[in-house]
Short mmCIF file of C-alpha atoms in Angstrom, two decimals:
data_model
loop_
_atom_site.label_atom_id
_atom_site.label_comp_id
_atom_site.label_asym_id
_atom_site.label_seq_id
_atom_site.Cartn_x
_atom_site.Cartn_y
_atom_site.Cartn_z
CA UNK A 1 -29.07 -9.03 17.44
CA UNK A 2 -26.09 -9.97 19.86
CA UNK A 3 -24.57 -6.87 21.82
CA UNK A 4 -21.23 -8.87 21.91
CA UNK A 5 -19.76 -10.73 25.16
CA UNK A 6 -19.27 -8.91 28.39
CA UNK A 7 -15.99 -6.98 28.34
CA UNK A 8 -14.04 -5.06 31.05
CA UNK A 9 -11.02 -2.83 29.55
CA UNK A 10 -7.92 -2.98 32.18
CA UNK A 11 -5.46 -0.62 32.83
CA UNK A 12 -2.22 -1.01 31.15
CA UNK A 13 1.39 0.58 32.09
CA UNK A 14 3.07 2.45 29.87
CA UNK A 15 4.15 0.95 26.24
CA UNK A 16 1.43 -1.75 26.53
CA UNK A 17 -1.64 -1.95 25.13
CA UNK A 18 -4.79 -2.19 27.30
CA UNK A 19 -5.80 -5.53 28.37
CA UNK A 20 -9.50 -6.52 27.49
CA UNK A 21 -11.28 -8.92 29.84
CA UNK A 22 -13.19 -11.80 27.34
CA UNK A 23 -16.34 -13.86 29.14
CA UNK A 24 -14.24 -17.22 27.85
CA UNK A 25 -11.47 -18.07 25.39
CA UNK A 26 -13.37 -19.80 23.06
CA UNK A 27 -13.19 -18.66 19.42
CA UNK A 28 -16.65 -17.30 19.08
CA UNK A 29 -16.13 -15.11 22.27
CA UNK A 30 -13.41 -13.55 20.69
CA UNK A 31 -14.78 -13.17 17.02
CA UNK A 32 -18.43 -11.83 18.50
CA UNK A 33 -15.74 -9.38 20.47
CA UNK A 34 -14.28 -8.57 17.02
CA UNK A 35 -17.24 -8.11 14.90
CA UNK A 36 -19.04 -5.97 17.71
CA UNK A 37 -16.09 -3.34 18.05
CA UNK A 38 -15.24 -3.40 14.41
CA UNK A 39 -12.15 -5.09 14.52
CA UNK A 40 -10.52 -7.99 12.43
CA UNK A 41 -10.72 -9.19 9.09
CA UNK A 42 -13.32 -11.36 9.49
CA UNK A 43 -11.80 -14.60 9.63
CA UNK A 44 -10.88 -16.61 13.21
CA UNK A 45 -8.36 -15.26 15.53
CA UNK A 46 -5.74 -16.61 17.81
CA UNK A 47 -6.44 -14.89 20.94
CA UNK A 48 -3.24 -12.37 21.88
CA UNK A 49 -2.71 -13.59 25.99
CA UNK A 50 -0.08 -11.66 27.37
CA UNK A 51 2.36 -15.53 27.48
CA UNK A 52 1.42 -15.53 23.87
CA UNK A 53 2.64 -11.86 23.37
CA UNK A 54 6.01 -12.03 25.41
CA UNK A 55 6.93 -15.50 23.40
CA UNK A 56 6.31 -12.86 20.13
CA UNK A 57 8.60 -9.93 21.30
CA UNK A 58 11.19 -11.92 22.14
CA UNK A 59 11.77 -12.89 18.73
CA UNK A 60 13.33 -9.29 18.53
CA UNK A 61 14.71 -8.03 22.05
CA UNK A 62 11.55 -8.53 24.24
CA UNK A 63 10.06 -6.81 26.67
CA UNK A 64 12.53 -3.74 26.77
CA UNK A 65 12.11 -2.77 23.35
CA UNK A 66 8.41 -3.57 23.47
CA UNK A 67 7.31 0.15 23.39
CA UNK A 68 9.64 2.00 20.62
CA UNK A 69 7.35 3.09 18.45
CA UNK A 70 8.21 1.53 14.51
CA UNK A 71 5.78 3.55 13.06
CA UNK A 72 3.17 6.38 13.10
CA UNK A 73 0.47 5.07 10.60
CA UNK A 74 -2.47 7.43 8.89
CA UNK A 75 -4.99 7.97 8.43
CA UNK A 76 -5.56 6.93 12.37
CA UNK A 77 -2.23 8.01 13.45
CA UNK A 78 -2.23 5.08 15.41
CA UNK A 79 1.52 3.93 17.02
CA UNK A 80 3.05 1.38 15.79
CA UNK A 81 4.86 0.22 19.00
CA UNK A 82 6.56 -3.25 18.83
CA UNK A 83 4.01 -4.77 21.62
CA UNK A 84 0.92 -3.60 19.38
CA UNK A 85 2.64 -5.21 16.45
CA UNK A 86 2.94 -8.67 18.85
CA UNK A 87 -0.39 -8.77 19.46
CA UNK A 88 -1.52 -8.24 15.74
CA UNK A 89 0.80 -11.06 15.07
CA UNK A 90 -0.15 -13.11 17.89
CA UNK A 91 -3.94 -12.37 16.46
CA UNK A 92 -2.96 -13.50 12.64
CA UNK A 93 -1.69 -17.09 13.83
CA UNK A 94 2.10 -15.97 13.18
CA UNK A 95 5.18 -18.34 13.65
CA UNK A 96 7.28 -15.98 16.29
CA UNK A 97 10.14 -16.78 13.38
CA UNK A 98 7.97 -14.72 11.59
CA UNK A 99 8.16 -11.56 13.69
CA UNK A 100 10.90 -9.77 12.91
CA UNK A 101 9.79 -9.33 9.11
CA UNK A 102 6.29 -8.05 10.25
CA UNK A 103 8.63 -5.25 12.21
CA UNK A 104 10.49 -4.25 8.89
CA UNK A 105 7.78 -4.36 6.90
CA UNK A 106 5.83 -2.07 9.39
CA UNK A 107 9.17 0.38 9.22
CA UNK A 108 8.76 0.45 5.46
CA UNK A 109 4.95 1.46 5.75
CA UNK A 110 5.60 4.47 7.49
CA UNK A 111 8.24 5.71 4.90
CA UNK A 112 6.96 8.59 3.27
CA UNK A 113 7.94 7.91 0.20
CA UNK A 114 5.58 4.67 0.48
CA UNK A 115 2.68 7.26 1.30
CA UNK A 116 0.36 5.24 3.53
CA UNK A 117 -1.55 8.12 3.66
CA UNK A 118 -2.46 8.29 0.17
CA UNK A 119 -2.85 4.10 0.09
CA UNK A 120 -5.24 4.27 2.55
CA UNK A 121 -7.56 7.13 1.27
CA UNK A 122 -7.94 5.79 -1.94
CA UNK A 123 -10.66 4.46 -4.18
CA UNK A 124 -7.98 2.36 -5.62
CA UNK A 125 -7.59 -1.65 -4.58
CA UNK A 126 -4.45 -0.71 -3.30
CA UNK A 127 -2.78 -3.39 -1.09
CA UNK A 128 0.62 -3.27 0.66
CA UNK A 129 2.74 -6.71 -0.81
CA UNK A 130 5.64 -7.80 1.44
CA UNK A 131 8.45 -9.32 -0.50
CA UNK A 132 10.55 -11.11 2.16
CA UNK A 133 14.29 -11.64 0.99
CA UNK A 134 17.63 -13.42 2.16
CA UNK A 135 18.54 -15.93 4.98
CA UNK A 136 15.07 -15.07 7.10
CA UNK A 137 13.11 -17.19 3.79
CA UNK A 138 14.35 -20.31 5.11
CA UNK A 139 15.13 -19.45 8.65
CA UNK A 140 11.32 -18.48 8.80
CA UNK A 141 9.54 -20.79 6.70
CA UNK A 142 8.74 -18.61 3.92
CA UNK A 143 8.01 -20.15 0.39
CA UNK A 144 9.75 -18.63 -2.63
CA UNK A 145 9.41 -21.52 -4.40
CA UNK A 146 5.65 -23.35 -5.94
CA UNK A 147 3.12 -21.35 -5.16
CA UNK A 148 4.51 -18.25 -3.32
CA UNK A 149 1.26 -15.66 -3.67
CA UNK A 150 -0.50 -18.70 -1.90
CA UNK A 151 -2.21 -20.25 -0.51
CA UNK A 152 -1.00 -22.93 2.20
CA UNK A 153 2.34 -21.53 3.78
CA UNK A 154 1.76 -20.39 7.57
CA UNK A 155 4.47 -17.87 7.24
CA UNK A 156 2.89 -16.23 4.32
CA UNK A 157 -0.32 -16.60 4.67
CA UNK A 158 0.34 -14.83 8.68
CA UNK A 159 2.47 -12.32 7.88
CA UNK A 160 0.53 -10.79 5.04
CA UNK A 161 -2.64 -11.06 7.37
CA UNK A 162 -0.47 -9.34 10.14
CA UNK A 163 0.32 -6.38 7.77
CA UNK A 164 -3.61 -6.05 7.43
CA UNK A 165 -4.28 -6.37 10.46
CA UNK A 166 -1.87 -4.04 11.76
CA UNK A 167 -3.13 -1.99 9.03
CA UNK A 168 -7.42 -2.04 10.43
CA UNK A 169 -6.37 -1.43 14.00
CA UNK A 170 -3.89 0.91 14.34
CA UNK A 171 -3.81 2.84 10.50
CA UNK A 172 -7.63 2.58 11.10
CA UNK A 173 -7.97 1.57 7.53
CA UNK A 174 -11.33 0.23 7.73
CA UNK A 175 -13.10 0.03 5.12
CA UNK A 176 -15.26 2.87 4.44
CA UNK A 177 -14.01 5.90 7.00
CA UNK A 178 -10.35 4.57 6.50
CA UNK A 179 -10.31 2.80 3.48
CA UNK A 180 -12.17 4.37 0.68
CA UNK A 181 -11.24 1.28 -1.88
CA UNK A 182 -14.53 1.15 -4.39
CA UNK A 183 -14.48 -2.57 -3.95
CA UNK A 184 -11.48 -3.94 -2.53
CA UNK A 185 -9.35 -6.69 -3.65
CA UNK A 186 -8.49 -10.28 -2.30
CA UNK A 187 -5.13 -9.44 -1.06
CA UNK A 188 -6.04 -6.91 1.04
CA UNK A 189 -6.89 -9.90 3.29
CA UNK A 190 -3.16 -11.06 2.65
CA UNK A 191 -0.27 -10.05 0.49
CA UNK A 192 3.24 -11.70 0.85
CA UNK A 193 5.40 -13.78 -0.99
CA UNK A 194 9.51 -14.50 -1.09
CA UNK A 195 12.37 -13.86 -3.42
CA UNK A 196 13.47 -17.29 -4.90
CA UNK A 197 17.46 -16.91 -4.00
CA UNK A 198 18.41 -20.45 -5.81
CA UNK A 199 16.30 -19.80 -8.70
CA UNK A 200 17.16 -16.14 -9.13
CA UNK A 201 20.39 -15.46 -12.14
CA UNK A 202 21.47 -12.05 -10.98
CA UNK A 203 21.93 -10.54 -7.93
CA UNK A 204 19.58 -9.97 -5.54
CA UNK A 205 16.47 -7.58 -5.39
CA UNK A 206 17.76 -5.62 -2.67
CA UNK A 207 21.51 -5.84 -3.46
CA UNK A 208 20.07 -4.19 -6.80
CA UNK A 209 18.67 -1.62 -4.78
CA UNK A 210 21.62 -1.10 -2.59
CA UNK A 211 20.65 -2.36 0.25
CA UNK A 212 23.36 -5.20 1.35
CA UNK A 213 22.23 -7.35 4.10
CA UNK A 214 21.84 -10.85 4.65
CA UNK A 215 18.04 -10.25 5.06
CA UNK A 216 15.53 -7.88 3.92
CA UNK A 217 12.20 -6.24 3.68
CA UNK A 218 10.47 -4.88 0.54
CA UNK A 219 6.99 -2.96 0.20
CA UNK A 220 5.53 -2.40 -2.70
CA UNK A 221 1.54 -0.95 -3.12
CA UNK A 222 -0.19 -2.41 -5.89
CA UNK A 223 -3.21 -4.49 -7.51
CA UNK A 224 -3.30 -8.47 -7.48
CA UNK A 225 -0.80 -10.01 -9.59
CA UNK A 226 -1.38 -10.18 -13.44
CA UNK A 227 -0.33 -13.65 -14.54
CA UNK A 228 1.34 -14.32 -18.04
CA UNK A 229 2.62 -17.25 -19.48
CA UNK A 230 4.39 -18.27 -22.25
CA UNK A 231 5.53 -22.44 -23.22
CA UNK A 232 6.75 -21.68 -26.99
CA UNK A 233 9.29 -19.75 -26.59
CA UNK A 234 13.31 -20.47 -25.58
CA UNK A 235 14.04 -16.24 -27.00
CA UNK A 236 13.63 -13.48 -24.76
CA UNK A 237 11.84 -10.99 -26.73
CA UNK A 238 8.29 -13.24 -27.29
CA UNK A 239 8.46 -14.16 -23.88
CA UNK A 240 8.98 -9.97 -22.02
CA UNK A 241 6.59 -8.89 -25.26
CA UNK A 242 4.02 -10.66 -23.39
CA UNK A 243 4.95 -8.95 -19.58
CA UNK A 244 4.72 -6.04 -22.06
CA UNK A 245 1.17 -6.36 -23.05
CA UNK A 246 -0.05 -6.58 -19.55
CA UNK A 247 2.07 -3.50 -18.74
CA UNK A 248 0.88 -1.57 -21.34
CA UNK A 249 -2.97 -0.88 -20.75
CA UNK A 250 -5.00 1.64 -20.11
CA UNK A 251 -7.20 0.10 -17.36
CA UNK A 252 -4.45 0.54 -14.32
CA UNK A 253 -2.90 3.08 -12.56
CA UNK A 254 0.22 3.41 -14.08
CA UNK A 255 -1.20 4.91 -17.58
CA UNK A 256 -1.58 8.77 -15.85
CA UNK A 257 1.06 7.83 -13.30
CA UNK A 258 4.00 7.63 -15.24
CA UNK A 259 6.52 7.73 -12.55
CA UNK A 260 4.88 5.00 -10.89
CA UNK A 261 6.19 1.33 -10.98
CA UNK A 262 5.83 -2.11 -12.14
CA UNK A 263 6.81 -5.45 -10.28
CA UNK A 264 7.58 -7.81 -12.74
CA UNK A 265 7.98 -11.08 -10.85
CA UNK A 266 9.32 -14.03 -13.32
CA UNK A 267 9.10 -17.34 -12.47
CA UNK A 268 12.76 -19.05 -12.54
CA UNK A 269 11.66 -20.86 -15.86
CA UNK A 270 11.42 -17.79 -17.51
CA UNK A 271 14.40 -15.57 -15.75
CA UNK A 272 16.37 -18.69 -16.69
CA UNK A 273 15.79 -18.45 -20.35
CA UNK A 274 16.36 -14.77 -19.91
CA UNK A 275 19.85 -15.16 -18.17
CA UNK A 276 20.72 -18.19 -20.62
CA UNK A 277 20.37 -15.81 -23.39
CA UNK A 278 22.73 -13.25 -21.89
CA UNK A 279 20.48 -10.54 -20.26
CA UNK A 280 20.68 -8.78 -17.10
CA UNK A 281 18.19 -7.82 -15.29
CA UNK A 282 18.75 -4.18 -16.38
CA UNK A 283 18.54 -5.38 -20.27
CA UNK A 284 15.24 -6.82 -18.92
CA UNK A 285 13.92 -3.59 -17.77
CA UNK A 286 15.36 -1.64 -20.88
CA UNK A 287 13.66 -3.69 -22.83
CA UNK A 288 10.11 -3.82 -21.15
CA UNK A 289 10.50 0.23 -21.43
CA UNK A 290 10.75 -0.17 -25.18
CA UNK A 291 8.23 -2.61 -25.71
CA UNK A 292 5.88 -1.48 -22.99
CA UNK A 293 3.90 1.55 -24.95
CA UNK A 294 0.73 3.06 -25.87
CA UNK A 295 -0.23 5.19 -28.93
CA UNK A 296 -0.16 8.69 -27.68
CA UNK A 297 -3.17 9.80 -28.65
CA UNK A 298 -5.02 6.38 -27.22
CA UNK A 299 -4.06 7.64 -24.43
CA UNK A 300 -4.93 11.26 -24.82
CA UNK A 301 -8.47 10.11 -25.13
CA UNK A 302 -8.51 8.30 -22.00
CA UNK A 303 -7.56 10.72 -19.71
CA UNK A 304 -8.34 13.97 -18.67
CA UNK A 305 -6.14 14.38 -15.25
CA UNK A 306 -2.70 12.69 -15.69
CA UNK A 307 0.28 13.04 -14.10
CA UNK A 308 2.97 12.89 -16.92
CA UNK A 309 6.71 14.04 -17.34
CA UNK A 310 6.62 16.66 -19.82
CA UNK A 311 8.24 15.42 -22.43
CA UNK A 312 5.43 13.09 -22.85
CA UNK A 313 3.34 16.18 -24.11
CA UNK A 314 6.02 17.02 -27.05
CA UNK A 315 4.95 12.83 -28.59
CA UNK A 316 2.54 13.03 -31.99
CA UNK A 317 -0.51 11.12 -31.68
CA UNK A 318 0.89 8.09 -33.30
CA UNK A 319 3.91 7.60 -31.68
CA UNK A 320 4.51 5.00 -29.54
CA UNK A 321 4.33 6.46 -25.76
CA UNK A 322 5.99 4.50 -22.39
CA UNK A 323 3.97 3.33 -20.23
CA UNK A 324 6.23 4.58 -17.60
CA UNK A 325 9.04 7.23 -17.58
CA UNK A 326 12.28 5.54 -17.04
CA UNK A 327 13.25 1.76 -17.06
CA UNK A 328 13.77 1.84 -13.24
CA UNK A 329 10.27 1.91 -12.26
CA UNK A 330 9.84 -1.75 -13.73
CA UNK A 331 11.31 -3.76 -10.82
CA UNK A 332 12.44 -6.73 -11.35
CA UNK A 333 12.45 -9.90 -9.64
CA UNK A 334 12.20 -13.72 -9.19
CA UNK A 335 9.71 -15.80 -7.08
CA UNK A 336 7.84 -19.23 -7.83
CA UNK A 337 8.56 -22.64 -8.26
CA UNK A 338 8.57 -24.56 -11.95
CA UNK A 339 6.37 -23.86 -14.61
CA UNK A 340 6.00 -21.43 -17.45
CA UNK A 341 4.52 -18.29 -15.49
CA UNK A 342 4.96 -15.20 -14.53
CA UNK A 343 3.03 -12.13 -13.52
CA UNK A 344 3.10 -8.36 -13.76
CA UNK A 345 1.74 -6.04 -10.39
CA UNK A 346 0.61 -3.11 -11.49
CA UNK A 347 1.31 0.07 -8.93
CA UNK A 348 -1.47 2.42 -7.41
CA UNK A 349 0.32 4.96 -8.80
CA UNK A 350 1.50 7.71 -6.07
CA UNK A 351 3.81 5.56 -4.13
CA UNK A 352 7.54 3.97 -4.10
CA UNK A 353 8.51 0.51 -2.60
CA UNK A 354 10.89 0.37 0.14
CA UNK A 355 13.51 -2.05 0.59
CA UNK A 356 15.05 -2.32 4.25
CA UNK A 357 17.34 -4.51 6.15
CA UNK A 358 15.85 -7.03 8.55
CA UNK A 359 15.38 -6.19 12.14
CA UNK A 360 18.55 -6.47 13.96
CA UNK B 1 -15.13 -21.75 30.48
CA UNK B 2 -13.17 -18.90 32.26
CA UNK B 3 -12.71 -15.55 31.53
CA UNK B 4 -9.12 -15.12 29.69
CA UNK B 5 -7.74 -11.17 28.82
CA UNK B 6 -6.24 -10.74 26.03
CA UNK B 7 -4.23 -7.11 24.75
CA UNK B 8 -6.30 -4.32 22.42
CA UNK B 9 -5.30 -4.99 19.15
CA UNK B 10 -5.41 -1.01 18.05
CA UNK B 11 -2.71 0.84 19.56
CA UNK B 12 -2.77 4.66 21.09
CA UNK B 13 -3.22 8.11 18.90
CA UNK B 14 0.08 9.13 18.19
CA UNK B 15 -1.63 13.06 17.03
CA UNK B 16 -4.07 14.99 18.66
CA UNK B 17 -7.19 15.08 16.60
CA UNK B 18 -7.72 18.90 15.60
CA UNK B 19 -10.98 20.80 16.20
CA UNK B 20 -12.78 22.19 12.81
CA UNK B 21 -13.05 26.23 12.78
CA UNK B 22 -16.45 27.55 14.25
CA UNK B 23 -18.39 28.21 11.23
CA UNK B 24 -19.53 31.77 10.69
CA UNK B 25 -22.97 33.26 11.68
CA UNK B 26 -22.91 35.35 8.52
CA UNK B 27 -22.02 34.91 4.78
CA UNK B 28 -22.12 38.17 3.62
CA UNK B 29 -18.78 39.69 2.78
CA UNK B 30 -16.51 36.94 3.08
CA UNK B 31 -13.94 36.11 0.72
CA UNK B 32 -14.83 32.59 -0.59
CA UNK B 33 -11.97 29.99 -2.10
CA UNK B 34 -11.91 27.08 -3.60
CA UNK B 35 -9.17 24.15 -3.83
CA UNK B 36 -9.28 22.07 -6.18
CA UNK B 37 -8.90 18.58 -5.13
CA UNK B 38 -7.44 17.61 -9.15
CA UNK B 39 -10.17 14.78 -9.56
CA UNK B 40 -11.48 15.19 -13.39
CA UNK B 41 -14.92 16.27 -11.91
CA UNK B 42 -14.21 18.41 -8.97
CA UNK B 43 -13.24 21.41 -10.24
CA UNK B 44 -16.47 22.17 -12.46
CA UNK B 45 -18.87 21.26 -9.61
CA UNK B 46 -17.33 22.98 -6.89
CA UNK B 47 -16.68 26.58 -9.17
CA UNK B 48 -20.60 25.66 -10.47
CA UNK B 49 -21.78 25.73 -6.51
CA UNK B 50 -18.91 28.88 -5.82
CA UNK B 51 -20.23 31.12 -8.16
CA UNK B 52 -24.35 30.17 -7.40
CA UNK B 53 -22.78 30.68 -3.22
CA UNK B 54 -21.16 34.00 -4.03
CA UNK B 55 -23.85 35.44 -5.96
CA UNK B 56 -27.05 34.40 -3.31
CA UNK B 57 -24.88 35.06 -0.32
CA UNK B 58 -22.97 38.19 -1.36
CA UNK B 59 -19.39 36.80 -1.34
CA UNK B 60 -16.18 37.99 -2.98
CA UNK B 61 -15.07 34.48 -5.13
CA UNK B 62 -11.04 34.83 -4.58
CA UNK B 63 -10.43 31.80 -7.36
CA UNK B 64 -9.78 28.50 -7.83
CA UNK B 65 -6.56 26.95 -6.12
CA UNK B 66 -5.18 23.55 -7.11
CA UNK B 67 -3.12 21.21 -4.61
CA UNK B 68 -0.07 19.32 -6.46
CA UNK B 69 -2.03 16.38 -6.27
CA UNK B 70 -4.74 14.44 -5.69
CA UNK B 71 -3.13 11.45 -3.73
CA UNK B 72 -1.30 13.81 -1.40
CA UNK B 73 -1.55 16.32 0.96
CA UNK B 74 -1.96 20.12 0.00
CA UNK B 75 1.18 21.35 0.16
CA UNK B 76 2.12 23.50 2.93
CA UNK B 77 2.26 26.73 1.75
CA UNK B 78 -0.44 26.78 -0.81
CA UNK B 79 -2.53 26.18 2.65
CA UNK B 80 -1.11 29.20 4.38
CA UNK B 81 -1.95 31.45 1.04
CA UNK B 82 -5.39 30.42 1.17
CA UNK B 83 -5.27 30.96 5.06
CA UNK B 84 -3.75 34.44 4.41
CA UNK B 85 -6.49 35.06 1.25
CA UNK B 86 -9.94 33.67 2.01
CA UNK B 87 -12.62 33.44 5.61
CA UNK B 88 -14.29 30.55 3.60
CA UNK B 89 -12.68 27.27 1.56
CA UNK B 90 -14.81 24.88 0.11
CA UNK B 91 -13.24 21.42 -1.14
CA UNK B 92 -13.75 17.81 -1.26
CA UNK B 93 -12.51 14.41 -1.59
CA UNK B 94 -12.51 11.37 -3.75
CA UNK B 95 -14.12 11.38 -7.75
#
């Protein structure tokens, strides 16, 4: 077995990471480097020089805001500073354009409403998606449009690996003594799509959430997407009674959680035969509530721990229970390019999304 | 090739790490606790191996306490009751 390329750590000043002497800068020095210090995700790296760094931070301020710290992340309690997020995105292959999102998104993780903490510890799939919104899509290179989850965008195939990146080194979420996930899922390698502005009929996700900026940032922890389709129909109902049936299952999270949320992310096909027809988004949501439901007592005999509103305990066996609590919790939004599909994201369960302005 | 150098990808500690409590020489006597992670299965294993601990080793079994949840944190004060209540805690994590 290899014991890894010769390395010499180097002292750095303050607000900068450590610098790491490598034997050469070819890509298997750096991988073997990787592997043998339990870093990465596996996958080829771009190798974070300190020229390839600085070009990074000065996509937001540079050098003098390179040590405020963005974030304090668990379950390593590892610091978040704006240089350590340049070199993660130096290390993912990110567009410097890029940048600023992967600082926003990293603000949202360490909300606590997000509870990293919680995302991190549990047996749960759990991955962080970034949903990037406003003027930065196109600035930026995102795609909103054909294929958003991916693959074959730089920007977001880099910035979701960025976000797990960040997330191995300094959250420490590796799996096993920082990431208990059972088995994982595929976008904990990378998780980030775009709001489709043009193709969207209402107003914006994170106008809807009240956040009013030309640019934004939302996290949201949950499973892979859930696709749905539907060609046959040119009525709202058939189409959301199918988002319904994915919503309403036993087998995720969100049956013992019932304050936690959906993303429902409708391709602009669909949201434009919703809008055609009259509906808002909130007529969308209100109506996914109604149709989204469970007999109460196939649910009773699934679960022994559950973490319910009360009023949930009053419903007869045979009523017809909501998946979730309140309409709000299914988010709504639109991303893609044409066809007739759509998907549902299930949550984990114990966390909110956060929506925030773009870096400054 | 040369040698290149290229920045630590991890970032510093932002907390200390904090020390576990010495464990104590003797059993006998103490008040033992339990908390209740809220898994399905925790509770009935960990008041099973509570009650066979208390009886072989001569403890006083103070009860059963239950954090809000499973996904987060015990809650502050709960912690400092069970501080204030018990010399001995045993919990867990995960299913």
């Amino acid at each position: 077995m290899s014991e890894g390329p010769q390395v010499a750590a180097v002292e750095a000043p303050a607000g900068v990471e450590p610098e790491i002497e490598l034997a050469d800068a070819s890509p298997e020095a750096l991988l073997e480097l990787f592997e043998a210090r339990g870093w990465g995700d596996g996958l080829p790296l771009v190798p974070p020089t300190q020229e390839r760094v600085e070009r990074m931070l000065a996509s937001v301020g540079g050098e003098a805001a390179a040590g405020e710290v963005v974030a304090t992340l668990p379950p390593r309690f590892g610091r978040a500073t704006r240089h350590s997020l340049a070199v993660n995105a130096v290390l993912a292959g990110c567009p410097e354009a890029v940048f600023p999102v992967l600082v926003s998104a990293v603000r949202a993780l360490g909300d606590p409403e997000l509870n990293l903490r919680g995302v991190n510890a549990t047996t749960h799939p759990v991955a962080p998606l970034v949903i990037v919104h406003g003027e930065v899509v196109a600035r930026a290179g995102f795609n909103a449009g054909l294929g958003t989850f991916g693959p074959g965008n730089r920007a977001n195939a880099t910035l979701g690996r960025a976000m797990r990146l960040v997330l191995l080194h300094i959250a420490g979420a590796r799996p096993g003594d920082g990431d208990a996930s059972t088995q994982g899922q595929p976008s904990k390698y990378a998780y980030c799509i775009a709001e489709n502005a043009e193709a969207n009929p209402w107003e914006s996700y994170p106008r809807s959430q009240g956040v009013d900026a030309p640019s934004a940032v939302t996290v949201y922890c949950g499973e892979n997407p859930h696709n749905f389709h539907d060609m046959e129909n040119s009525e709202p109902g058939p189409i959301l009674d199918k988002a319904a049936s994915v919503m309403a299952t036993l087998g995720c999270n969100n049956a013992p959680i019932s304050s936690a949320e959906f993303f429902v992310v409708l391709g602009p096909e669909h949201a434009a035969t919703l809008a055609g027809s009259g509906w808002t988004r909130r007529d969308v949501q209100s109506y996914l509530f109604e149709r989204a439901r469970i007999p109460a007592g196939e649910f009773r005999r699934a679960f022994e721990v559950t973490v319910r509103r009360p009023w949930f305990e009053a419903l007869r066996d045979a009523d017809p229970m909501p998946i979730t609590d309140h309409p709000d919790n299914i988010r709504v939004l639109v991303a893609g390019g044409p066809g007739k599909h759509s998907c549902v994201i299930p949550s984990w369960g114990m966390t909110r999304s956060v929506t925030l302005p773009l870096e400054p | 090739m040369d040698p290149i150098r290229i920045y630590s990808p991890e970032g510093a500690v932002g907390r200390p790490t904090r020390a576990l409590a010495a464990s104590p020489a003797v059993l006998t006597g103490l008040r033992l606790g339990i908390l209740d992670n809220g898994k399905p299965n925790a509770a009935p294993l960990m008041e099973r191996m509570g009650e066979q601990l208390a009886q072989r080793m001569n403890l006083e079994l103070v009860g059963v306490f239950r954090k809000g949840s499973a996904a987060t944190p015990c809650e502050e004060p709960l912690l400092v009751e069970i501080a204030e209540s018990c010399d001995l805690v045993l919990t867990g994590s995960a299913d």
